Coordinates of C-alpha atoms in Angstrom, one line a residue:
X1 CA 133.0 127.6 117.4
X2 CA 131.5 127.5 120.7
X3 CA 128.1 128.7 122.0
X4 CA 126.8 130.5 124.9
X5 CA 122.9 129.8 126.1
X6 CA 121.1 132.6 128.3
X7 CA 118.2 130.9 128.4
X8 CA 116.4 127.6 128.7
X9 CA 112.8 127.3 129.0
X10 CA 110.2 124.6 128.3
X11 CA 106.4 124.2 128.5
X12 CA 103.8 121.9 128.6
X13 CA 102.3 121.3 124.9
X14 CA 100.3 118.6 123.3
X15 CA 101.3 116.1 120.8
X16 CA 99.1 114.6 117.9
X17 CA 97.6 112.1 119.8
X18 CA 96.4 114.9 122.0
X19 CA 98.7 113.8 124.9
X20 CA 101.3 116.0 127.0
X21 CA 104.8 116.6 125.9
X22 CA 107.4 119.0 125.9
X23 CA 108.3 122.6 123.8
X24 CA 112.0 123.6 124.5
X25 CA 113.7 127.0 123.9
X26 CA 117.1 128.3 124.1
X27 CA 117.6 131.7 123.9
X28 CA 120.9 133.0 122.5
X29 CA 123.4 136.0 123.4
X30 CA 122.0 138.2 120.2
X31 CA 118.6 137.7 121.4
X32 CA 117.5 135.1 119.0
X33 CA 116.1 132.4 120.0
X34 CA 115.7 128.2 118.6
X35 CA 113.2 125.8 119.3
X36 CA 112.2 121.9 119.7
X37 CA 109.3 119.8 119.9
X38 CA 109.8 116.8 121.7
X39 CA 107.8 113.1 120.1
X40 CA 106.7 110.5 122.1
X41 CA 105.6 107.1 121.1
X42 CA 102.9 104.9 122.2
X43 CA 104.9 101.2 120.9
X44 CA 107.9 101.4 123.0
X45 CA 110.9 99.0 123.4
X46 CA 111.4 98.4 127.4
X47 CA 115.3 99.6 127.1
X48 CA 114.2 102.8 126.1
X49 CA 115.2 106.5 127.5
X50 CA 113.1 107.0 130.1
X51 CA 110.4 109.8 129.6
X52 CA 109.4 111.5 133.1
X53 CA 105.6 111.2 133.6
X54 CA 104.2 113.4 136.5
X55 CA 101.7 110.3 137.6
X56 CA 99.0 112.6 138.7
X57 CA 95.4 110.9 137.6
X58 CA 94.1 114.3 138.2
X59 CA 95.6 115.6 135.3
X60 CA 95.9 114.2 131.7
X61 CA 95.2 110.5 133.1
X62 CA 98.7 110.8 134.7
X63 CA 100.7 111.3 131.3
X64 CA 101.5 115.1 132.2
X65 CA 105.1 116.8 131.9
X66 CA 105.0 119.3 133.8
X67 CA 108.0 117.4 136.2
X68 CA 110.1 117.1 133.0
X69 CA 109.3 121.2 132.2
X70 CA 110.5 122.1 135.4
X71 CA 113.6 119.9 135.1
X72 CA 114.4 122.0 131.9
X73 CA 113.2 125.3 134.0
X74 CA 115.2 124.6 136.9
X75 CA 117.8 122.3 137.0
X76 CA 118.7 121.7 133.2
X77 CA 118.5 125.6 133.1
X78 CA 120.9 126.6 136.0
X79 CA 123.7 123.8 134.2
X80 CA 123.6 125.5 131.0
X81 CA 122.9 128.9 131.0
X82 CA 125.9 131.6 131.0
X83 CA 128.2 128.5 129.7
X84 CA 130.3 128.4 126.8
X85 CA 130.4 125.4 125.2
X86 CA 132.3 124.3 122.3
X87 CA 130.3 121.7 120.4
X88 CA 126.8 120.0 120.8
X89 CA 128.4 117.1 122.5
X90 CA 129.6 118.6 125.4
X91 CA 126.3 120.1 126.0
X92 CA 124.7 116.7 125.7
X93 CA 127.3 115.3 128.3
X94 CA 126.6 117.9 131.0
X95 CA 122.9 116.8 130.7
X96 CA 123.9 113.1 130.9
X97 CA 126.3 113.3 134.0
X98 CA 123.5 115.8 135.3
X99 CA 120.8 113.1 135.2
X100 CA 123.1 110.3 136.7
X101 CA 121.2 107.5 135.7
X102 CA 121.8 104.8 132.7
X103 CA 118.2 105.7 131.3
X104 CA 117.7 109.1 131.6
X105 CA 114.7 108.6 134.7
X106 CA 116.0 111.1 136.8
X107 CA 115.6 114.5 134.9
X108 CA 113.7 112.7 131.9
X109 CA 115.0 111.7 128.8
X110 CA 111.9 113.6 127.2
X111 CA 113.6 116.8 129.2
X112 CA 117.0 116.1 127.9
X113 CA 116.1 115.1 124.2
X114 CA 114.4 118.9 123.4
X115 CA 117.2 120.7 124.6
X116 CA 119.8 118.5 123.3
X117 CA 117.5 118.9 119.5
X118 CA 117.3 122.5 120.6
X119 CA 120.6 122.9 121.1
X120 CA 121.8 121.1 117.8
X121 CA 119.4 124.1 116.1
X122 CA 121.8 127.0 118.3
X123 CA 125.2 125.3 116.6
X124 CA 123.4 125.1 113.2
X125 CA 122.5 128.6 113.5
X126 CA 125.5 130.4 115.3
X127 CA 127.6 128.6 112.3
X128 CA 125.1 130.0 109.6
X129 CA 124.2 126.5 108.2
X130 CA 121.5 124.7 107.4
X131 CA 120.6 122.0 110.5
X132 CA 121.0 119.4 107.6
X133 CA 124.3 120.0 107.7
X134 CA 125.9 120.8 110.8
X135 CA 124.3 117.2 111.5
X136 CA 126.2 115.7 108.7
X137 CA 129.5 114.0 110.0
X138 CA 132.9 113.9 108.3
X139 CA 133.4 111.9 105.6
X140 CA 129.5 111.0 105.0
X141 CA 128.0 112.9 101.8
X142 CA 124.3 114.2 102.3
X143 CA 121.7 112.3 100.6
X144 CA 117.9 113.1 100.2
X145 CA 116.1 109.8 102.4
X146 CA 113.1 107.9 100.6
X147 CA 110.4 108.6 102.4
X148 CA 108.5 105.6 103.6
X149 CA 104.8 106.2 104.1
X150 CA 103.0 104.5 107.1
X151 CA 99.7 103.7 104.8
X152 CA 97.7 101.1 106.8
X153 CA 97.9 101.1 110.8
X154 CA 97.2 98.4 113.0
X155 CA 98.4 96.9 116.4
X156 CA 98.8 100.0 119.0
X157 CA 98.9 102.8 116.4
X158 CA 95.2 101.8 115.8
X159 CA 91.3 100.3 117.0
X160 CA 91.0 97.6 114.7
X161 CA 91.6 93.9 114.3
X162 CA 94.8 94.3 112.5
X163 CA 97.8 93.1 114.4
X164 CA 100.7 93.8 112.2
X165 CA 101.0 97.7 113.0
X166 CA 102.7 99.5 110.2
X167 CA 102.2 98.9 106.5
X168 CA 104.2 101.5 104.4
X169 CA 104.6 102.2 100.7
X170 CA 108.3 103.2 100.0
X171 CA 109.3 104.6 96.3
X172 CA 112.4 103.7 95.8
X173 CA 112.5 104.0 92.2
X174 CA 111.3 107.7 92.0
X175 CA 113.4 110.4 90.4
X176 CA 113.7 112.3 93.1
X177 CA 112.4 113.3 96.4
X178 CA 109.6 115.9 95.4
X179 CA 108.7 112.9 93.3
X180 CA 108.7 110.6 95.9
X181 CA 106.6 112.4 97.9
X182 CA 104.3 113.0 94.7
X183 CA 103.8 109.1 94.5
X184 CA 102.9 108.9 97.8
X185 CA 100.3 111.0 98.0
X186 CA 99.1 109.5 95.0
X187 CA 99.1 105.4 96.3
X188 CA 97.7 106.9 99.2
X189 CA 94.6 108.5 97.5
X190 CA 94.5 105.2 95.6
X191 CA 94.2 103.2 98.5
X192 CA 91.4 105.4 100.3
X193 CA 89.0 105.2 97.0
X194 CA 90.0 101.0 96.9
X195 CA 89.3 100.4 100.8
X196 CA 86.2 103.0 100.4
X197 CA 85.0 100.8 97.1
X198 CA 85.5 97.6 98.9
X199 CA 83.4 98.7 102.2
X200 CA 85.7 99.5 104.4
X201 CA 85.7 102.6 106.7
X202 CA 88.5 105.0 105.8
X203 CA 89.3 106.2 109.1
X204 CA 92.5 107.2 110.3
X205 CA 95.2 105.8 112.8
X206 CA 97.8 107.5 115.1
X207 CA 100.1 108.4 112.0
X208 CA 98.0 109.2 109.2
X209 CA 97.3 105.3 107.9
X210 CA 94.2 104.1 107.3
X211 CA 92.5 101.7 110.2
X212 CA 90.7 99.1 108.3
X213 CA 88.9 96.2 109.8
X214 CA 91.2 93.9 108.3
X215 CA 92.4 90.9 110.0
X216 CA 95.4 89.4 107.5
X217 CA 98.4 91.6 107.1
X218 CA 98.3 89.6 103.1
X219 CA 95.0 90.9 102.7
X220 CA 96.4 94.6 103.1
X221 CA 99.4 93.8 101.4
X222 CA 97.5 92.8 98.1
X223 CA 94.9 96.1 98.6
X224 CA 98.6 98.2 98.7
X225 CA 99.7 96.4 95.6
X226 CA 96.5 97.2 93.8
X227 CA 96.2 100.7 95.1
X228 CA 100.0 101.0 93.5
X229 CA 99.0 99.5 90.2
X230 CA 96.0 101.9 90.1
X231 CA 98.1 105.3 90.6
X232 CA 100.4 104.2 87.9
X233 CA 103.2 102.8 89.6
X234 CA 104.8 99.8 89.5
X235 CA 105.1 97.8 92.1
X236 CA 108.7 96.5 93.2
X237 CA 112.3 98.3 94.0
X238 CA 111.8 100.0 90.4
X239 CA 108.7 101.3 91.5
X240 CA 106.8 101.7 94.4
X241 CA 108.4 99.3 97.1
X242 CA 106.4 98.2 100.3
X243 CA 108.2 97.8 104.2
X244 CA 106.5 96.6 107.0
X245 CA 106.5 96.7 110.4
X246 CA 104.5 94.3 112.8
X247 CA 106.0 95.6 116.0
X248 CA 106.0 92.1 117.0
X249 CA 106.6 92.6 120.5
X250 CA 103.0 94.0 120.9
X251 CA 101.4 90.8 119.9
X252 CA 103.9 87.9 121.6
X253 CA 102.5 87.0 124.8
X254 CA 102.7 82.8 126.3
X255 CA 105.8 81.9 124.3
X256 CA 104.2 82.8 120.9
X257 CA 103.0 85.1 118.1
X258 CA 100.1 85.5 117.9
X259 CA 98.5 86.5 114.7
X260 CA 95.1 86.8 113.3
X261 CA 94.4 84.0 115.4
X262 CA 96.9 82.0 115.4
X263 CA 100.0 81.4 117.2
X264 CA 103.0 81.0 115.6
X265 CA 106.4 80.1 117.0
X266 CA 109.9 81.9 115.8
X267 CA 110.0 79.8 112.9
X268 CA 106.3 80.1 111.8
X269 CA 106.8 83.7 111.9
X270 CA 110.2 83.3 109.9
X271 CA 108.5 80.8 107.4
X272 CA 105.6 83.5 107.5
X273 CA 108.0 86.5 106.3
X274 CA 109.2 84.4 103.5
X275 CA 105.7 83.5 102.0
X276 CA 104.8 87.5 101.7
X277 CA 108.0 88.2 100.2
X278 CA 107.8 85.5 97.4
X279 CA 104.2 87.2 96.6
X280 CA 104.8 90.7 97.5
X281 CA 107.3 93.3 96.9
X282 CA 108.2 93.7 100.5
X283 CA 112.0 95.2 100.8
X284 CA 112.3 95.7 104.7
X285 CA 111.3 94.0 107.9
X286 CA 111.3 95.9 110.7
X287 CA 110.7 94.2 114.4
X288 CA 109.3 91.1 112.9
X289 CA 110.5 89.2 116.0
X290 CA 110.2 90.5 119.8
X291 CA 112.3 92.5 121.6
X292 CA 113.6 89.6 123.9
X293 CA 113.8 86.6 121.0
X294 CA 117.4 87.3 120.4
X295 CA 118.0 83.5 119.2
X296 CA 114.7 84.1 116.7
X297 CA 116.2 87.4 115.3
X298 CA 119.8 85.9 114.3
X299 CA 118.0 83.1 112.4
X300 CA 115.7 85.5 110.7
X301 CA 118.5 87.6 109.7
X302 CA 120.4 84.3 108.5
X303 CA 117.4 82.9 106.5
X304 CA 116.2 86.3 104.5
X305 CA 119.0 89.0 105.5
X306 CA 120.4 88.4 101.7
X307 CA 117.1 89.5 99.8
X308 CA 115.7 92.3 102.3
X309 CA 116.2 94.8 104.9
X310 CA 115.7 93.3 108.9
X311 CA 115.6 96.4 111.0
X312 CA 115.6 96.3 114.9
X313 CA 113.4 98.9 116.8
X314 CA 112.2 97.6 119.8
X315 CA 115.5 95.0 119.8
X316 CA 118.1 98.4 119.9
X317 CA 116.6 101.6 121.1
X318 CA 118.8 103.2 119.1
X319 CA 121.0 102.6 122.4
X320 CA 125.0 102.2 120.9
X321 CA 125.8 99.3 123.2
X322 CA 122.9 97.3 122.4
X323 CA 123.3 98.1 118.8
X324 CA 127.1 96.7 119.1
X325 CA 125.8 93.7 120.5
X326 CA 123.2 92.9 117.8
X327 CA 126.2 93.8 115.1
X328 CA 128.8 91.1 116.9
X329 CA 125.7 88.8 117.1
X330 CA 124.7 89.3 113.6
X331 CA 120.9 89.8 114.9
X332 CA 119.8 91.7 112.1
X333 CA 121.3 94.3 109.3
X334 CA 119.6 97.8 110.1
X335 CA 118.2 100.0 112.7
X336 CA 115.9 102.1 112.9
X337 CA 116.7 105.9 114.7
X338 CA 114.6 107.7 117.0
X339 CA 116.3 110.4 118.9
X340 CA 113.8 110.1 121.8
X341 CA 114.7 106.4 122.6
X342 CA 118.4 107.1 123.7
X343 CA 117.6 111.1 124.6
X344 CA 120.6 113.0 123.1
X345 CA 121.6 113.8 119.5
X346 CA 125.6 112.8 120.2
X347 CA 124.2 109.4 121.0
X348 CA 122.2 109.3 118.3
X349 CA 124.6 110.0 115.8
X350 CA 127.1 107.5 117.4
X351 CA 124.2 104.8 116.9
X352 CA 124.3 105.8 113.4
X353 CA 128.4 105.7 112.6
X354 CA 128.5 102.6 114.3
X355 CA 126.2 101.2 111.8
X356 CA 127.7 103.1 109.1
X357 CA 131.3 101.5 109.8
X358 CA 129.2 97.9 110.4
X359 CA 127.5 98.3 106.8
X360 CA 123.9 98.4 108.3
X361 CA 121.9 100.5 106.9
X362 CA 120.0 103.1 108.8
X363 CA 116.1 104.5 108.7
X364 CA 115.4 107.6 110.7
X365 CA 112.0 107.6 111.9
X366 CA 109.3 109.7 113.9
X367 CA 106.6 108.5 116.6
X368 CA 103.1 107.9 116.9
X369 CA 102.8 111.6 119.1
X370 CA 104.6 114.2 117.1
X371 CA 104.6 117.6 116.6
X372 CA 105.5 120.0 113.8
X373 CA 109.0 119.8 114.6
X374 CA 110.8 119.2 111.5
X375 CA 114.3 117.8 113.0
X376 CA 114.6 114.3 111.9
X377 CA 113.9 115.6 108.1
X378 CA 117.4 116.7 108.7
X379 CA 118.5 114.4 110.4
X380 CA 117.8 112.2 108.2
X381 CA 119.7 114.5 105.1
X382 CA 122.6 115.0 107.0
X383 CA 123.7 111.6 108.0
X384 CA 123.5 110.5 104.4
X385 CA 121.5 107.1 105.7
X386 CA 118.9 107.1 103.1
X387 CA 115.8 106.1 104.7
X388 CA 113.3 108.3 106.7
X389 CA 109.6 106.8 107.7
X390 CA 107.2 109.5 109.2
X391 CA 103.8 108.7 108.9
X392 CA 101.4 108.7 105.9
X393 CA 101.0 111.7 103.4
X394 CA 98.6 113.4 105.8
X395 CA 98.2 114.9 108.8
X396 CA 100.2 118.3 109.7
X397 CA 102.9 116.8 111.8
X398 CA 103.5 114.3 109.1
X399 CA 103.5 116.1 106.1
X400 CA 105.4 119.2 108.0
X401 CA 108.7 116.4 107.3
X402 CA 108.1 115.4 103.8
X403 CA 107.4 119.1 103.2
X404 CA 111.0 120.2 105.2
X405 CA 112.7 117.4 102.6
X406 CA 111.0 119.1 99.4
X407 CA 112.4 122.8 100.9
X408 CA 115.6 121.3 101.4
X409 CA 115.6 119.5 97.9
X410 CA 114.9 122.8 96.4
X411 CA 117.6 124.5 98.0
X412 CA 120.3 122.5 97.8
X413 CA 121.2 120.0 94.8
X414 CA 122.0 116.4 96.0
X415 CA 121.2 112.9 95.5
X416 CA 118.4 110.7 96.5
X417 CA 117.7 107.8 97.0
X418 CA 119.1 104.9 99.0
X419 CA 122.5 104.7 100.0

């Protein structure tokens, strides 16, 4: 099957935080047309895929795109239209030996990424599949993901005290995704009349959480066990399962973590992580060391990597040769996905087979600015990796996800749950 694109156009939009990014569309020989909305994220690891910033202080405090829009207008445009192509990945490739650089800076990895998601739609479509499934590689059986819901926010996804930046409520023991989605909701209505009982402002943080003034991350950890207990679920891998992620690199600075006021080495922080999982029914870790602390993250992985889930963010970048690297040096035993750190959907998906054929497990996730664009829902199906984290049950560009997974349950008869 190949593909010809007439057309390639992007504009200017804003995300959820209110800030600039990109809306991509290819148009198509019998004048249809797909669409892509391109996320951004406000905690970023520094190996990331470049996003091109126009720098003008005159105009969105700098953060504008219209450089990257008329890299897709112009350049990006004149490469791909009136081509045939005969797969996503060569369309991907053109872009990348276009941009000429390792990271994307040139023509903008936020440029790059909403054609290449664009383009991934045009396949989907021209072979009269669902996007779930063109995405889905062979031999890998498409699974439902369990959603995990970013509940509490902290660190840079929030104003408050709290540094650890993303407490989430996972159910791992529901029935099936609609009812995954239904015990969500309901922990997270528990949680807003147990915060609002106890005094604290309700507010909410870059992805839906609430923002208490909280300064422990055990204090939140025992409101989220409560809130569970008090929507009828129990709490644990049977139940209702929490993850967390500190983002740790946001609060290391002087050779230490520092943490509600203290500061912790490596090993306080390891030592740390295995307190709240004896108490709590934590299941996965994710960035609970910095980006730079390789020596930190293999002796995390060897101390709890039997009893829970250490994903790397920040660490890989969903960057292939980093991920390699962290597999040889046994630094962690999952990572998470975001299509915007590496920039094209081949790369993407060759982040996720690596881990596949390592046995690490994989969690497809979102960013703190998103839009209503529904691809990592998909994504997410497809590959079979069982995990997707985007946000808390509310909010339009959050829920617009969960909502894609509970069409595509509907439709289509498969299993759920972890892999």
């Amino acid at each position: 099957m190949t593909l010809t694109i007439t057309g390639v156009r992007a504009v200017e939009v804003l995300d959820s935080r209110g800030r600039p990014t990109l809306a991509v569309t290819l148009s198509l020989p019998d004048g249809s047309s797909v669409h892509a909305g391109v996320p951004s994220g406000a905690s970023t690891g520094s190996r990331e895929a470049v996003e091109l910033r126009d720098g003008d202080p005159a105009r969105y405090a700098g953060k504008g795109v219209l450089r990257a829009a008329g890299n897709v207008n112009g350049e990006l445009a004149d490469l791909l239209c009136g081509r045939e192509f005969p797969d996503l990945a060569a369309v991907d490739r053109a872009m990348i030996e276009a941009d000429g650089t390792d990271t994307k800076a040139r023509l903008g990895a936020n440029a790059i990424v909403g054609v290449s998601m664009a383009a991934a739609r045009a396949f989907a479509a021209a072979a009269g599949v669902p996007l779930w499934r063109y995405l889905t590689p062979e031999g890998v059986t498409p699974r439902l993901p369990v959603p995990h819901f970013n509940v509490v926010n902290g660190g840079a996804h929030a104003p408050n005290r709290l540094d650890f930046q993303e407490f989430m409520i996972a159910p791992v023991g529901a029935p099936s995704l609609a009812e995954a989605v239904r015990a969500g909701a309901e922990v997270y209505a528990a949680l807003r009349r147990r915060l609002a009982d106890k005094g604290f402002a309700t507010g909410l943080g870059d992805e839906g959480g609430f923002a208490p003034e909280i300064d422990a991350p055990e204090d939140v950890l025992t409101a989220l066990v409560d809130a569970i207990t008090d929507a009828g679920y129990t709490p644990g891998r049977d139940g209702v399962a929490i993850a967390l992620d500190p983002a740790a690199s946001e609060f290391y600075r002087d050779g230490g973590y520092h943490v509600a006021g203290e500061r912790l080495s490596s090993d306080d922080m390891i030592a740390r992580y295995e307190a709240i999982i004896e108490r709590y029914p934590v299941w996965s870790i994710e960035d609970g060391l910095a980006e730079g602390d390789w020596d930190g993250w293999i002796r995390l992985t060897e101390r709890l990597g039997q009893r829970l889930q250490i994903v790397g963010d920040d660490l890989l970048v969903t960057n292939p040769a980093i991920v390699t690297e962290a597999i040889a040096r046994r630094a962690g035993n999952a990572a998470l996905i975001k299509v915007n750190q590496i920039g094209t959907i081949t790369e993407t998906l060759e982040t996720m087979r690596l881990c596949r054929d390592a046995g690490w497990a994989q969690m497809v996730s979102h960013r703190s600015g998103e839009t209503e664009d529904t691809f990592i829902a998909d994504l997410a199906t497809g590959t079979g990796c069982g995990q997707l984290k985007t946000g808390a049950p509310a909010r339009g560009e959050r829920v617009a996800k969960y909502n894609r997974l509970i069409e595509i349950e509907a439709g289509d008869r498969m299993a759920y749950g972890l892999r």
